[in-house]
């Protein structure tokens, strides 16, 4: 063995020992609150809640070198929050983990989160109290009655799947993505999230095959009335989904409806902007280097974490207005036959607006 080889091996061993010592000494809770939230995009109380939820699902190592659960969670959160590649995450001073270990840890944390917090914190169903609270909020802020939430689509950038179906993920803006559907309530919580479809899918297609539409349709068929979502022109008008009028004349009742509709629906744009501002791995500056299925899992976990943060009334508004403007560039109108009943509902709302 040459002296150079000996030096390299010795240097690598030193790095391993340094990482090990740093991991054992690291106390992430000793970080100042502001720095903690900047790193992980959630506060310490929320972090502890997530840790409590997922800990039973984490593997427990017998070796003294095994990572503590809080270090595993911190590693995954830095990746989600910063959108950094795994090498950057592993080199972070407060984590100090090799890239291969980061990959293993990220997989473990994502699976644990999907099995726990995703099921608990992303719920389409609303209680009557929640519906009434939403209706009161939207009516007070826009004058439109019956609104329980808003729907919109957003693209999450990924690398090419590299298979024959890659064209399914290539969107009209010229990059590969998931076209996800977001339904939020008046508190900016995401009640429904669907990341199953590629970027070439239109918003209306994602809506038509969604569990959210099925749920609203079932309730409507069971006799529930005066409850609907608001969606942009990329969605079809339905008795439980109110969309804007087309080709309106300035000063007309239709134009007035559209203005109030846009004001009310702005909350879903802000929700998406907040989600992507908080978890910058979704922003698209660096596409997710994962398969569509794993990218969808990452997005689902980010949504669940976002909802937990909203319970702690946390908001990270970095660049949120710029994100909203970028999102609006993806809007596509959809042509479709409107049911007479849906048109009557919208016209009735229009005629009663001030």
Tab-separated table of C-alpha atoms in Angstrom:
chain	number	residue	atom	x	y	z
A	1	UNK	CA	0.000	0.000	0.000
A	2	UNK	CA	1.406	3.378	-0.995
A	3	UNK	CA	1.757	6.340	1.325
A	4	UNK	CA	-0.951	8.136	-0.682
A	5	UNK	CA	-3.384	5.240	-0.185
A	6	UNK	CA	-2.575	5.163	3.513
A	7	UNK	CA	-3.247	8.915	3.738
A	8	UNK	CA	-6.596	8.581	1.937
A	9	UNK	CA	-7.735	5.710	4.143
A	10	UNK	CA	-6.603	7.543	7.263
A	11	UNK	CA	-8.407	10.717	6.140
A	12	UNK	CA	-11.612	8.780	5.451
A	13	UNK	CA	-11.421	7.118	8.863
A	14	UNK	CA	-10.976	10.508	10.504
A	15	UNK	CA	-14.089	11.810	8.695
A	16	UNK	CA	-16.084	8.810	9.883
A	17	UNK	CA	-14.992	9.410	13.475
A	18	UNK	CA	-15.726	13.145	13.191
A	19	UNK	CA	-19.236	12.469	11.888
A	20	UNK	CA	-19.798	9.933	14.648
A	21	UNK	CA	-18.682	12.351	17.371
A	22	UNK	CA	-20.754	15.209	15.937
A	23	UNK	CA	-23.862	13.033	15.758
A	24	UNK	CA	-23.425	11.897	19.352
A	25	UNK	CA	-22.826	15.438	20.586
A	26	UNK	CA	-25.452	17.181	18.492
A	27	UNK	CA	-28.357	18.606	20.452
A	28	UNK	CA	-30.630	20.147	17.843
A	29	UNK	CA	-32.953	21.479	20.553
A	30	UNK	CA	-30.118	23.676	21.805
A	31	UNK	CA	-30.445	25.727	18.636
A	32	UNK	CA	-32.133	29.125	19.076
A	33	UNK	CA	-35.809	28.970	18.128
A	34	UNK	CA	-35.361	31.149	15.053
A	35	UNK	CA	-32.461	29.087	13.731
A	36	UNK	CA	-34.291	25.845	14.491
A	37	UNK	CA	-37.313	26.979	12.475
A	38	UNK	CA	-35.111	28.248	9.669
A	39	UNK	CA	-33.403	24.859	9.419
A	40	UNK	CA	-36.406	22.590	9.749
A	41	UNK	CA	-39.346	24.891	8.853
A	42	UNK	CA	-41.278	23.682	11.872
A	43	UNK	CA	-40.966	24.809	15.484
A	44	UNK	CA	-39.703	22.670	18.334
A	45	UNK	CA	-43.164	21.750	19.626
A	46	UNK	CA	-44.271	20.616	16.183
A	47	UNK	CA	-41.009	18.683	15.764
A	48	UNK	CA	-41.677	16.851	19.030
A	49	UNK	CA	-45.210	16.009	17.911
A	50	UNK	CA	-43.969	14.575	14.608
A	51	UNK	CA	-41.283	12.613	16.434
A	52	UNK	CA	-43.847	11.161	18.826
A	53	UNK	CA	-46.090	10.100	15.934
A	54	UNK	CA	-43.403	8.384	13.852
A	55	UNK	CA	-41.078	6.929	16.528
A	56	UNK	CA	-42.923	3.577	16.776
A	57	UNK	CA	-42.310	3.084	13.046
A	58	UNK	CA	-38.564	3.762	13.175
A	59	UNK	CA	-35.965	1.018	13.310
A	60	UNK	CA	-34.011	0.788	16.542
A	61	UNK	CA	-30.326	-0.018	16.107
A	62	UNK	CA	-28.416	-2.011	18.685
A	63	UNK	CA	-25.061	-0.477	17.869
A	64	UNK	CA	-23.874	2.566	19.740
A	65	UNK	CA	-23.459	4.232	16.352
A	66	UNK	CA	-27.166	4.018	15.514
A	67	UNK	CA	-28.755	7.379	14.772
A	68	UNK	CA	-31.084	8.788	17.367
A	69	UNK	CA	-34.682	9.263	16.136
A	70	UNK	CA	-34.490	13.063	16.399
A	71	UNK	CA	-31.360	13.105	14.205
A	72	UNK	CA	-33.121	10.979	11.603
A	73	UNK	CA	-36.104	13.314	11.563
A	74	UNK	CA	-33.871	16.386	11.465
A	75	UNK	CA	-31.988	14.947	8.487
A	76	UNK	CA	-35.187	14.396	6.514
A	77	UNK	CA	-36.631	17.786	7.438
A	78	UNK	CA	-33.550	19.646	6.250
A	79	UNK	CA	-33.862	17.923	2.880
A	80	UNK	CA	-37.563	18.789	2.612
A	81	UNK	CA	-37.117	22.335	3.877
A	82	UNK	CA	-34.067	23.350	1.887
A	83	UNK	CA	-34.543	21.364	-1.301
A	84	UNK	CA	-30.865	20.440	-1.072
A	85	UNK	CA	-29.337	17.370	-2.595
A	86	UNK	CA	-28.506	14.634	-0.132
A	87	UNK	CA	-24.784	15.483	-0.150
A	88	UNK	CA	-25.554	19.008	1.084
A	89	UNK	CA	-27.844	17.674	3.780
A	90	UNK	CA	-25.263	15.184	5.016
A	91	UNK	CA	-22.573	17.841	5.221
A	92	UNK	CA	-24.657	20.131	7.389
A	93	UNK	CA	-22.732	20.884	10.582
A	94	UNK	CA	-25.641	20.011	12.845
A	95	UNK	CA	-26.284	16.650	11.182
A	96	UNK	CA	-22.935	15.314	9.906
A	97	UNK	CA	-24.118	12.184	8.101
A	98	UNK	CA	-22.671	10.503	5.029
A	99	UNK	CA	-24.698	10.715	1.807
A	100	UNK	CA	-25.499	6.997	1.737
A	101	UNK	CA	-26.828	7.213	5.287
A	102	UNK	CA	-28.932	10.252	4.370
A	103	UNK	CA	-30.565	8.241	1.590
A	104	UNK	CA	-31.436	5.399	3.969
A	105	UNK	CA	-32.688	7.784	6.649
A	106	UNK	CA	-34.835	9.759	4.206
A	107	UNK	CA	-36.522	6.572	3.003
A	108	UNK	CA	-37.205	5.434	6.561
A	109	UNK	CA	-38.635	8.779	7.686
A	110	UNK	CA	-40.822	9.179	4.600
A	111	UNK	CA	-42.286	5.700	5.060
A	112	UNK	CA	-42.919	6.362	8.751
A	113	UNK	CA	-44.597	9.696	8.015
A	114	UNK	CA	-46.741	8.233	5.261
A	115	UNK	CA	-47.946	5.495	7.613
A	116	UNK	CA	-48.769	7.913	10.440
A	117	UNK	CA	-49.126	11.655	9.975
A	118	UNK	CA	-50.336	11.556	6.349
A	119	UNK	CA	-53.362	9.480	7.314
A	120	UNK	CA	-54.082	11.616	10.364
A	121	UNK	CA	-53.453	15.113	9.016
A	122	UNK	CA	-54.832	15.039	5.459
A	123	UNK	CA	-58.591	14.551	5.709
A	124	UNK	CA	-61.155	15.507	3.090
A	125	UNK	CA	-64.125	15.022	5.394
A	126	UNK	CA	-65.325	18.059	7.327
A	127	UNK	CA	-67.599	18.195	10.330
A	128	UNK	CA	-70.700	20.384	10.176
A	129	UNK	CA	-68.968	22.796	12.525
A	130	UNK	CA	-65.964	23.015	10.187
A	131	UNK	CA	-68.205	23.559	7.172
A	132	UNK	CA	-70.153	26.304	8.896
A	133	UNK	CA	-66.939	27.991	10.003
A	134	UNK	CA	-65.610	27.896	6.426
A	135	UNK	CA	-68.869	29.220	4.981
A	136	UNK	CA	-68.908	32.091	7.446
A	137	UNK	CA	-65.304	32.990	6.616
A	138	UNK	CA	-65.750	32.975	2.848
A	139	UNK	CA	-69.076	34.815	2.986
A	140	UNK	CA	-67.605	37.511	5.220
A	141	UNK	CA	-64.569	37.953	2.980
A	142	UNK	CA	-66.174	37.650	-0.459
A	143	UNK	CA	-69.959	37.656	-0.160
A	144	UNK	CA	-70.213	34.212	-1.782
A	145	UNK	CA	-72.289	31.789	0.330
A	146	UNK	CA	-71.841	28.049	0.752
A	147	UNK	CA	-68.078	27.872	0.190
A	148	UNK	CA	-66.313	25.143	2.175
A	149	UNK	CA	-62.952	25.305	0.382
A	150	UNK	CA	-61.034	25.992	-2.819
A	151	UNK	CA	-59.297	23.757	-5.356
A	152	UNK	CA	-56.304	24.334	-7.610
A	153	UNK	CA	-53.551	22.420	-9.361
A	154	UNK	CA	-49.815	22.815	-8.953
A	155	UNK	CA	-46.866	21.206	-10.724
A	156	UNK	CA	-44.025	19.564	-8.810
A	157	UNK	CA	-40.888	19.279	-10.896
A	158	UNK	CA	-39.245	15.844	-11.237
A	159	UNK	CA	-36.573	14.280	-13.419
A	160	UNK	CA	-37.645	12.284	-16.469
A	161	UNK	CA	-38.932	8.850	-15.440
A	162	UNK	CA	-36.859	7.525	-18.334
A	163	UNK	CA	-39.457	5.009	-19.443
A	164	UNK	CA	-41.864	4.700	-22.347
A	165	UNK	CA	-44.492	6.629	-20.384
A	166	UNK	CA	-42.169	9.615	-19.778
A	167	UNK	CA	-44.367	11.736	-22.056
A	168	UNK	CA	-47.143	11.417	-19.461
A	169	UNK	CA	-45.028	13.536	-17.121
A	170	UNK	CA	-43.898	16.149	-19.662
A	171	UNK	CA	-46.043	19.262	-19.191
A	172	UNK	CA	-46.863	22.107	-21.553
A	173	UNK	CA	-44.217	24.318	-19.930
A	174	UNK	CA	-41.510	21.985	-21.141
A	175	UNK	CA	-40.414	20.052	-18.061
A	176	UNK	CA	-41.289	16.822	-16.275
A	177	UNK	CA	-43.648	17.115	-13.340
A	178	UNK	CA	-46.472	15.751	-11.262
A	179	UNK	CA	-49.707	17.688	-11.715
A	180	UNK	CA	-51.077	17.675	-8.198
A	181	UNK	CA	-54.507	18.740	-6.989
A	182	UNK	CA	-54.848	20.780	-3.799
A	183	UNK	CA	-58.062	21.463	-1.880
A	184	UNK	CA	-57.706	23.844	1.061
A	185	UNK	CA	-60.078	25.224	3.658
A	186	UNK	CA	-60.387	28.733	5.088
A	187	UNK	CA	-57.552	28.101	7.538
A	188	UNK	CA	-55.102	27.256	4.729
A	189	UNK	CA	-55.097	23.607	5.717
A	190	UNK	CA	-54.927	21.175	2.818
A	191	UNK	CA	-57.965	18.915	3.090
A	192	UNK	CA	-57.230	16.844	0.003
A	193	UNK	CA	-54.065	16.250	-2.019
A	194	UNK	CA	-53.650	14.087	-5.120
A	195	UNK	CA	-50.186	13.555	-6.626
A	196	UNK	CA	-50.916	10.497	-8.763
A	197	UNK	CA	-50.854	12.092	-12.207
A	198	UNK	CA	-48.171	13.306	-14.568
A	199	UNK	CA	-47.644	16.853	-15.761
A	200	UNK	CA	-49.406	16.275	-19.079
A	201	UNK	CA	-52.723	15.639	-17.296
A	202	UNK	CA	-55.168	18.549	-17.309
A	203	UNK	CA	-56.532	19.852	-14.012
A	204	UNK	CA	-60.027	18.811	-15.053
A	205	UNK	CA	-58.920	15.204	-15.603
A	206	UNK	CA	-57.282	15.043	-12.178
A	207	UNK	CA	-60.478	16.463	-10.678
A	208	UNK	CA	-62.802	14.079	-12.491
A	209	UNK	CA	-61.042	10.964	-11.191
A	210	UNK	CA	-60.340	12.330	-7.712
A	211	UNK	CA	-61.645	11.029	-4.439
A	212	UNK	CA	-62.679	14.594	-3.580
A	213	UNK	CA	-65.125	14.800	-6.455
A	214	UNK	CA	-66.464	11.368	-5.584
A	215	UNK	CA	-67.004	12.427	-1.963
A	216	UNK	CA	-68.825	15.640	-2.914
A	217	UNK	CA	-70.899	13.826	-5.530
A	218	UNK	CA	-71.974	11.198	-2.997
A	219	UNK	CA	-73.005	13.857	-0.510
A	220	UNK	CA	-74.841	15.803	-3.172
A	221	UNK	CA	-76.688	12.669	-4.287
A	222	UNK	CA	-77.591	12.041	-0.634
A	223	UNK	CA	-79.308	15.427	-0.489
A	224	UNK	CA	-76.607	17.794	0.772
A	225	UNK	CA	-77.011	21.244	-0.758
A	226	UNK	CA	-75.475	24.702	-0.380
A	227	UNK	CA	-71.911	23.408	0.001
A	228	UNK	CA	-69.322	23.798	-2.742
A	229	UNK	CA	-65.715	24.392	-3.605
A	230	UNK	CA	-64.409	27.249	-5.731
A	231	UNK	CA	-62.167	26.443	-8.687
A	232	UNK	CA	-60.700	28.393	-11.598
A	233	UNK	CA	-61.609	28.046	-15.266
A	234	UNK	CA	-59.492	24.902	-15.484
A	235	UNK	CA	-62.286	22.992	-13.741
A	236	UNK	CA	-65.817	22.079	-14.861
A	237	UNK	CA	-68.837	23.830	-13.360
A	238	UNK	CA	-70.724	21.393	-11.130
A	239	UNK	CA	-73.363	21.692	-8.393
A	240	UNK	CA	-70.585	21.306	-5.805
A	241	UNK	CA	-67.849	23.202	-7.719
A	242	UNK	CA	-68.376	26.838	-8.681
A	243	UNK	CA	-66.159	28.249	-11.447
A	244	UNK	CA	-65.999	31.739	-13.052
A	245	UNK	CA	-68.120	32.940	-15.965
A	246	UNK	CA	-66.462	33.210	-19.371
A	247	UNK	CA	-66.232	36.303	-21.550
A	248	UNK	CA	-67.853	38.712	-19.128
A	249	UNK	CA	-68.619	42.378	-19.765
A	250	UNK	CA	-67.083	44.918	-17.408
A	251	UNK	CA	-69.617	46.091	-14.849
A	252	UNK	CA	-71.937	43.138	-15.431
A	253	UNK	CA	-73.275	40.855	-12.718
A	254	UNK	CA	-71.098	38.075	-14.145
A	255	UNK	CA	-68.021	40.275	-13.866
A	256	UNK	CA	-68.927	41.106	-10.274
A	257	UNK	CA	-69.282	37.402	-9.503
A	258	UNK	CA	-65.900	36.670	-11.061
A	259	UNK	CA	-64.196	39.391	-9.023
A	260	UNK	CA	-65.599	38.090	-5.748
A	261	UNK	CA	-64.874	34.515	-6.828
A	262	UNK	CA	-61.218	35.401	-7.505
A	263	UNK	CA	-60.931	37.173	-4.158
A	264	UNK	CA	-62.259	34.148	-2.304
A	265	UNK	CA	-60.211	31.650	-4.300
A	266	UNK	CA	-56.957	33.492	-3.658
A	267	UNK	CA	-56.583	31.500	-0.461
A	268	UNK	CA	-55.703	28.296	-2.320
A	269	UNK	CA	-53.005	30.128	-4.266
A	270	UNK	CA	-51.591	31.426	-0.993
A	271	UNK	CA	-51.809	27.955	0.531
A	272	UNK	CA	-49.806	26.450	-2.323
A	273	UNK	CA	-47.330	29.313	-2.120
A	274	UNK	CA	-46.948	28.780	1.616
A	275	UNK	CA	-46.497	25.018	1.184
A	276	UNK	CA	-43.731	25.487	-1.380
A	277	UNK	CA	-42.123	28.324	0.534
A	278	UNK	CA	-41.991	26.191	3.655
A	279	UNK	CA	-40.792	23.004	1.932
A	280	UNK	CA	-38.585	24.222	-0.869
A	281	UNK	CA	-37.920	20.752	-2.264
A	282	UNK	CA	-41.290	21.297	-4.017
A	283	UNK	CA	-40.369	24.646	-5.568
A	284	UNK	CA	-38.774	23.359	-8.746
A	285	UNK	CA	-35.471	25.231	-8.559
A	286	UNK	CA	-34.043	21.730	-8.325
A	287	UNK	CA	-36.283	18.965	-9.589
A	288	UNK	CA	-36.857	15.992	-7.330
A	289	UNK	CA	-34.394	13.280	-8.389
A	290	UNK	CA	-36.771	10.450	-7.668
A	291	UNK	CA	-39.325	8.271	-9.397
A	292	UNK	CA	-42.852	9.712	-9.721
A	293	UNK	CA	-44.053	7.394	-6.959
A	294	UNK	CA	-41.395	8.492	-4.466
A	295	UNK	CA	-41.795	12.142	-5.491
A	296	UNK	CA	-45.504	11.791	-4.697
A	297	UNK	CA	-44.662	10.378	-1.262
A	298	UNK	CA	-42.338	13.330	-0.595
A	299	UNK	CA	-45.108	15.744	-1.585
A	300	UNK	CA	-47.677	13.946	0.591
A	301	UNK	CA	-45.400	14.139	3.616
A	302	UNK	CA	-44.784	17.846	3.012
A	303	UNK	CA	-48.549	18.431	2.931
A	304	UNK	CA	-49.095	16.583	6.212
A	305	UNK	CA	-46.279	18.554	7.847
A	306	UNK	CA	-47.744	21.782	6.468
A	307	UNK	CA	-51.088	20.988	8.097
A	308	UNK	CA	-49.398	20.277	11.411
A	309	UNK	CA	-47.594	23.607	11.161
A	310	UNK	CA	-50.885	25.418	10.570
A	311	UNK	CA	-52.138	24.014	13.872
A	312	UNK	CA	-49.198	25.799	15.474
A	313	UNK	CA	-50.083	28.924	13.468
A	314	UNK	CA	-46.706	28.941	11.768
A	315	UNK	CA	-46.177	30.786	8.501
A	316	UNK	CA	-42.997	31.040	6.463
A	317	UNK	CA	-43.776	33.584	3.791
A	318	UNK	CA	-40.438	33.745	1.974
A	319	UNK	CA	-41.052	34.698	-1.674
A	320	UNK	CA	-44.694	33.647	-1.399
A	321	UNK	CA	-45.941	36.353	-3.786
A	322	UNK	CA	-43.393	35.332	-6.429
A	323	UNK	CA	-44.447	31.715	-6.033
A	324	UNK	CA	-48.111	32.680	-6.492
A	325	UNK	CA	-47.318	34.530	-9.720
A	326	UNK	CA	-45.393	31.539	-11.052
A	327	UNK	CA	-48.300	29.240	-10.220
A	328	UNK	CA	-50.764	31.386	-12.181
A	329	UNK	CA	-48.808	30.799	-15.368
A	330	UNK	CA	-50.050	27.207	-15.422
A	331	UNK	CA	-53.771	27.949	-15.566
A	332	UNK	CA	-55.637	26.402	-18.492
A	333	UNK	CA	-59.314	26.894	-19.273
A	334	UNK	CA	-61.473	23.845	-19.833
A	335	UNK	CA	-64.430	23.580	-22.138
A	336	UNK	CA	-67.285	21.381	-21.033
A	337	UNK	CA	-71.005	20.972	-20.805
A	338	UNK	CA	-72.477	22.560	-17.706
A	339	UNK	CA	-75.368	20.912	-15.957
A	340	UNK	CA	-78.504	23.038	-15.820
A	341	UNK	CA	-78.580	22.653	-12.062
A	342	UNK	CA	-74.982	23.883	-11.641
A	343	UNK	CA	-75.691	26.900	-13.856
A	344	UNK	CA	-78.797	27.737	-11.848
A	345	UNK	CA	-76.858	27.585	-8.586
A	346	UNK	CA	-74.183	29.923	-9.924
A	347	UNK	CA	-76.750	32.313	-11.398
A	348	UNK	CA	-78.595	32.411	-8.094
A	349	UNK	CA	-75.373	33.328	-6.289
A	350	UNK	CA	-74.651	35.960	-8.953
A	351	UNK	CA	-78.074	37.557	-8.581
A	352	UNK	CA	-77.748	37.865	-4.812
A	353	UNK	CA	-74.293	39.428	-4.711
A	354	UNK	CA	-73.939	43.102	-3.855
